[in-house]
Amino acid sequence: NAGVTQTPKFRVLKTGQSMTLLCAQDMNHEYMYWYRQDPGMGLRLIHYSVGEGTTAKGEVPDGYNVSRLKKQNFLLGLESAAPSQTSVYFCASSSRGPGLYEQYFGPGTRLTVT
Amino acid sequence: AQSVTQLGSHVSVSEGALVLLRCNYSSSVPPYLFWYVQYPNQGLQLLLKYTSAATLVKGINGFEAEFKKSETSFHLTKPSAHMSDAAEYFCAVSPRFNQAGTALIFGKGTTLSVSS
């Protein structure tokens, strides 16, 4: 039981390049989330999904797109990377909505955009 | 809108000393409250959560937090700090009457340093 895994762990992009971050969970959770973590800012929600085939915008969605074609996977895409997207990205999942149910976090992806 | 404030971005204590990390929330209705810990280069791990069953909540690794409605606070404490407690701690809130998909709202975090 691996929990929540993220691929890749590190990445360096040049401005304008694109990439996809992959999140996978093996806990059969319905809800999945993408956060970014910046120094002194805590974690901010980018996008989330309440089930297979559904996605919704969070607090800071601009410049990102997501897809949830399979229940266990949640992909985060950057179509044209910008230096402001340099951050650590965390994926999380929970069995139901976050009010009562614990969110389980992946180990993070450290992205640098030059 | 819900928000959470962590007082002090950095707290330093000696090994064996009391740990006190402060968290205040803003909400007219007491929300669900959480404390997460993040060790260096790792993801977040749940320490404890308040869901209204009891105002004093015990978590993992000897941590506990007390919900005080009158003070809108949910401070995290540990009687005796250990070197392994050095990490970043996040307080988070979720509205009690949660709309579908509303995620956790995190504070900005407090870095705990423990010296020998």
Tab-separated table of C-alpha atoms in Angstrom:
chain	number	residue	atom	x	y	z
A	1	ASN	CA	0.000	0.000	0.000
A	2	ALA	CA	1.958	2.995	-1.311
A	3	GLY	CA	-0.596	5.686	-0.368
A	4	VAL	CA	-0.168	8.792	-2.512
A	5	THR	CA	2.730	8.905	-4.952
A	6	GLN	CA	3.901	11.752	-7.168
A	7	THR	CA	5.983	11.737	-10.324
A	8	PRO	CA	8.504	13.296	-10.854
A	9	LYS	CA	10.160	14.345	-7.582
A	10	PHE	CA	12.174	17.165	-9.147
A	11	ARG	CA	11.993	19.044	-12.419
A	12	VAL	CA	13.601	22.081	-13.981
A	13	LEU	CA	11.790	23.777	-16.855
A	14	LYS	CA	12.562	26.720	-19.069
A	15	THR	CA	9.974	29.476	-19.411
A	16	GLY	CA	7.343	28.476	-21.947
A	17	GLN	CA	7.889	24.729	-21.692
A	18	SER	CA	5.073	22.402	-20.725
A	19	MET	CA	4.911	19.437	-18.392
A	20	THR	CA	2.525	17.145	-16.567
A	21	LEU	CA	2.737	16.105	-12.935
A	22	LEU	CA	1.223	12.743	-12.085
A	23	CYS	CA	-0.457	11.855	-8.810
A	24	ALA	CA	-1.580	8.320	-8.039
A	25	GLN	CA	-3.369	6.920	-4.989
A	26	ASP	CA	-4.139	3.316	-4.138
A	27	MET	CA	-6.680	3.926	-1.360
A	28	ASN	CA	-9.764	4.098	-3.587
A	29	HIS	CA	-10.348	7.695	-2.513
A	30	GLU	CA	-12.992	9.797	-4.225
A	31	TYR	CA	-11.476	13.228	-3.600
A	32	MET	CA	-8.119	14.388	-4.908
A	33	TYR	CA	-6.386	17.766	-4.652
A	34	TRP	CA	-3.417	19.676	-6.014
A	35	TYR	CA	-1.748	22.279	-3.774
A	36	ARG	CA	1.276	24.471	-4.207
A	37	GLN	CA	3.526	25.436	-1.309
A	38	ASP	CA	5.543	28.629	-1.337
A	39	PRO	CA	7.694	30.000	1.498
A	40	GLY	CA	5.616	31.943	4.019
A	41	MET	CA	2.384	31.210	2.135
A	42	GLY	CA	1.342	27.822	3.477
A	43	LEU	CA	-0.460	25.544	1.043
A	44	ARG	CA	-2.849	26.925	-1.538
A	45	LEU	CA	-5.342	24.848	-3.479
A	46	ILE	CA	-4.902	24.828	-7.256
A	47	HIS	CA	-7.569	22.376	-8.453
A	48	TYR	CA	-9.493	19.508	-6.972
A	49	SER	CA	-11.678	16.595	-8.003
A	50	VAL	CA	-14.640	15.030	-6.218
A	51	GLY	CA	-14.676	11.915	-8.385
A	52	GLU	CA	-13.585	10.309	-11.618
A	53	GLY	CA	-14.226	12.586	-14.579
A	54	THR	CA	-14.802	15.713	-12.469
A	55	THR	CA	-12.526	18.670	-11.759
A	56	ALA	CA	-12.969	22.111	-10.242
A	57	LYS	CA	-10.916	25.248	-9.644
A	58	GLY	CA	-9.394	26.088	-6.314
A	59	GLU	CA	-7.839	29.270	-5.000
A	60	VAL	CA	-4.990	29.671	-7.530
A	61	PRO	CA	-5.960	27.850	-10.775
A	62	ASP	CA	-4.530	30.221	-13.400
A	63	GLY	CA	-1.851	28.675	-15.598
A	64	TYR	CA	-2.758	25.099	-14.650
A	65	ASN	CA	-5.067	22.434	-16.017
A	66	VAL	CA	-6.052	19.080	-14.550
A	67	SER	CA	-7.630	15.835	-15.577
A	68	ARG	CA	-9.031	12.845	-13.725
A	69	LEU	CA	-9.712	10.168	-16.293
A	70	LYS	CA	-9.161	7.354	-13.813
A	71	LYS	CA	-10.221	7.366	-10.175
A	72	GLN	CA	-6.722	6.632	-8.929
A	73	ASN	CA	-4.909	9.290	-10.972
A	74	PHE	CA	-4.998	13.086	-10.938
A	75	LEU	CA	-2.827	14.933	-13.452
A	76	LEU	CA	-1.680	18.547	-13.172
A	77	GLY	CA	-0.554	20.239	-16.375
A	78	LEU	CA	1.410	23.401	-17.025
A	79	GLU	CA	0.919	24.431	-20.648
A	80	SER	CA	3.434	27.293	-20.704
A	81	ALA	CA	5.555	27.422	-17.583
A	82	ALA	CA	6.404	30.756	-15.959
A	83	PRO	CA	8.960	31.583	-13.233
A	84	SER	CA	6.026	32.376	-10.889
A	85	GLN	CA	5.164	28.677	-11.019
A	86	THR	CA	8.401	27.744	-9.292
A	87	SER	CA	7.089	25.956	-6.220
A	88	VAL	CA	6.657	22.655	-4.436
A	89	TYR	CA	3.523	20.859	-5.579
A	90	PHE	CA	1.630	18.476	-3.342
A	91	CYS	CA	-1.102	16.080	-4.255
A	92	ALA	CA	-3.554	14.827	-1.638
A	93	SER	CA	-6.534	12.523	-1.480
A	94	SER	CA	-9.387	11.807	0.908
A	95	SER	CA	-12.203	9.282	0.995
A	96	ARG	CA	-14.845	12.005	1.264
A	97	GLY	CA	-14.906	15.773	1.614
A	98	PRO	CA	-12.249	17.352	3.828
A	99	GLY	CA	-14.497	18.335	6.710
A	100	LEU	CA	-14.311	15.043	8.560
A	101	TYR	CA	-12.031	12.910	6.493
A	102	GLU	CA	-8.257	13.046	6.656
A	103	GLN	CA	-6.334	14.185	3.601
A	104	TYR	CA	-3.334	12.024	2.752
A	105	PHE	CA	-0.449	13.837	1.100
A	106	GLY	CA	2.148	12.747	-1.402
A	107	PRO	CA	5.863	13.550	-0.944
A	108	GLY	CA	5.781	16.533	-3.287
A	109	THR	CA	7.318	17.633	-6.583
A	110	ARG	CA	9.861	20.436	-6.541
A	111	LEU	CA	9.563	22.451	-9.747
A	112	THR	CA	11.911	25.209	-10.824
A	113	VAL	CA	11.133	27.381	-13.848
A	114	THR	CA	14.040	29.395	-15.191
B	1	ALA	CA	-14.700	33.649	4.322
B	2	GLN	CA	-12.895	31.205	6.512
B	3	SER	CA	-9.333	31.976	7.472
B	4	VAL	CA	-6.712	30.738	9.878
B	5	THR	CA	-3.841	32.660	11.439
B	6	GLN	CA	-0.748	31.105	12.926
B	7	LEU	CA	1.034	33.453	15.292
B	8	GLY	CA	4.774	33.249	14.908
B	9	SER	CA	6.421	31.923	11.791
B	10	HIS	CA	9.293	30.497	13.836
B	11	VAL	CA	9.353	29.064	17.354
B	12	SER	CA	12.507	27.884	19.099
B	13	VAL	CA	12.555	25.729	22.230
B	14	SER	CA	15.063	23.658	24.168
B	15	GLU	CA	14.781	19.910	24.349
B	16	GLY	CA	12.449	19.034	27.221
B	17	ALA	CA	10.686	22.406	27.196
B	18	LEU	CA	7.007	23.035	26.564
B	19	VAL	CA	5.969	23.447	22.938
B	20	LEU	CA	3.171	25.935	22.227
B	21	LEU	CA	2.149	26.721	18.649
B	22	ARG	CA	-0.696	29.178	18.228
B	23	CYS	CA	-3.606	29.039	15.792
B	24	ASN	CA	-6.671	31.270	15.572
B	25	TYR	CA	-9.521	30.889	13.140
B	26	SER	CA	-12.206	33.218	11.879
B	27	SER	CA	-15.667	31.770	11.533
B	28	SER	CA	-19.100	32.492	12.926
B	29	VAL	CA	-19.705	28.754	13.245
B	30	PRO	CA	-16.954	26.606	14.760
B	31	PRO	CA	-15.328	24.775	11.872
B	32	TYR	CA	-13.433	21.526	11.726
B	33	LEU	CA	-9.825	22.172	12.728
B	34	PHE	CA	-6.626	20.298	11.973
B	35	TRP	CA	-2.933	20.336	12.731
B	36	TYR	CA	-0.528	18.888	10.188
B	37	VAL	CA	3.227	18.380	10.483
B	38	GLN	CA	5.747	18.479	7.648
B	39	TYR	CA	9.204	17.035	8.193
B	40	PRO	CA	11.983	18.236	5.876
B	41	ASN	CA	11.514	17.154	2.281
B	42	GLN	CA	8.342	15.233	3.052
B	43	GLY	CA	4.619	15.647	2.574
B	44	LEU	CA	2.176	16.654	5.292
B	45	GLN	CA	1.033	14.251	7.983
B	46	LEU	CA	-2.058	14.678	10.144
B	47	LEU	CA	-1.260	15.259	13.836
B	48	LEU	CA	-4.790	15.674	15.150
B	49	LYS	CA	-8.219	17.043	14.294
B	50	TYR	CA	-11.157	18.641	16.062
B	51	THR	CA	-14.629	17.668	14.947
B	52	SER	CA	-16.618	18.695	18.075
B	53	ALA	CA	-16.527	15.381	19.951
B	54	ALA	CA	-14.229	16.813	22.641
B	55	THR	CA	-12.554	20.177	23.106
B	56	LEU	CA	-9.219	18.633	24.119
B	57	VAL	CA	-7.879	16.568	21.273
B	58	LYS	CA	-4.947	14.189	21.592
B	59	GLY	CA	-2.829	13.410	18.576
B	60	ILE	CA	0.224	11.467	17.614
B	61	ASN	CA	3.726	11.899	19.064
B	62	GLY	CA	2.444	13.343	22.360
B	63	PHE	CA	0.828	16.445	20.860
B	64	GLU	CA	-2.545	17.772	21.883
B	65	ALA	CA	-4.678	20.791	21.089
B	66	GLU	CA	-7.538	22.507	22.862
B	67	PHE	CA	-10.468	24.076	21.059
B	68	LYS	CA	-11.589	27.308	22.730
B	69	LYS	CA	-14.656	28.772	21.108
B	70	SER	CA	-14.577	31.984	23.162
B	71	GLU	CA	-11.047	32.700	21.939
B	72	THR	CA	-11.526	31.186	18.438
B	73	SER	CA	-8.289	29.328	19.057
B	74	PHE	CA	-6.878	25.851	18.540
B	75	HIS	CA	-3.360	25.980	19.966
B	76	LEU	CA	-1.055	22.972	19.720
B	77	THR	CA	0.989	21.889	22.724
B	78	LYS	CA	3.442	19.229	23.801
B	79	PRO	CA	4.716	19.074	27.393
B	80	SER	CA	8.290	18.129	26.542
B	81	ALA	CA	9.965	18.816	23.207
B	82	HIS	CA	12.141	16.242	21.522
B	83	MET	CA	14.743	16.850	18.853
B	84	SER	CA	12.643	14.834	16.424
B	85	ASP	CA	9.795	17.376	16.758
B	86	ALA	CA	11.723	19.884	14.658
B	87	ALA	CA	9.503	20.437	11.629
B	88	GLU	CA	6.992	22.814	10.099
B	89	TYR	CA	3.499	22.769	11.546
B	90	PHE	CA	0.354	23.859	9.767
B	91	CYS	CA	-3.039	24.661	11.209
B	92	ALA	CA	-5.946	24.152	8.810
B	93	VAL	CA	-9.677	24.770	8.852
B	94	SER	CA	-12.640	23.358	6.967
B	95	PRO	CA	-16.093	24.903	7.133
B	96	ARG	CA	-18.505	22.819	9.204
B	97	PHE	CA	-21.269	22.991	6.650
B	98	ASN	CA	-18.927	22.093	3.887
B	99	GLN	CA	-19.922	22.598	0.305
B	100	ALA	CA	-18.936	19.694	-1.902
B	101	GLY	CA	-15.298	19.930	-2.835
B	102	THR	CA	-14.321	22.773	-0.537
B	103	ALA	CA	-10.825	21.932	0.546
B	104	LEU	CA	-8.807	22.719	3.625
B	105	ILE	CA	-7.658	26.274	4.210
B	106	PHE	CA	-4.142	26.303	5.602
B	107	GLY	CA	-2.311	28.771	7.767
B	108	LYS	CA	1.110	29.959	6.675
B	109	GLY	CA	2.927	27.546	8.927
B	110	THR	CA	5.193	27.682	11.971
B	111	THR	CA	8.697	26.273	11.909
B	112	LEU	CA	9.640	24.616	15.194
B	113	SER	CA	13.322	24.411	16.070
B	114	VAL	CA	14.511	22.292	19.003
B	115	SER	CA	17.948	22.789	20.506
B	116	SER	CA	19.829	20.444	22.800
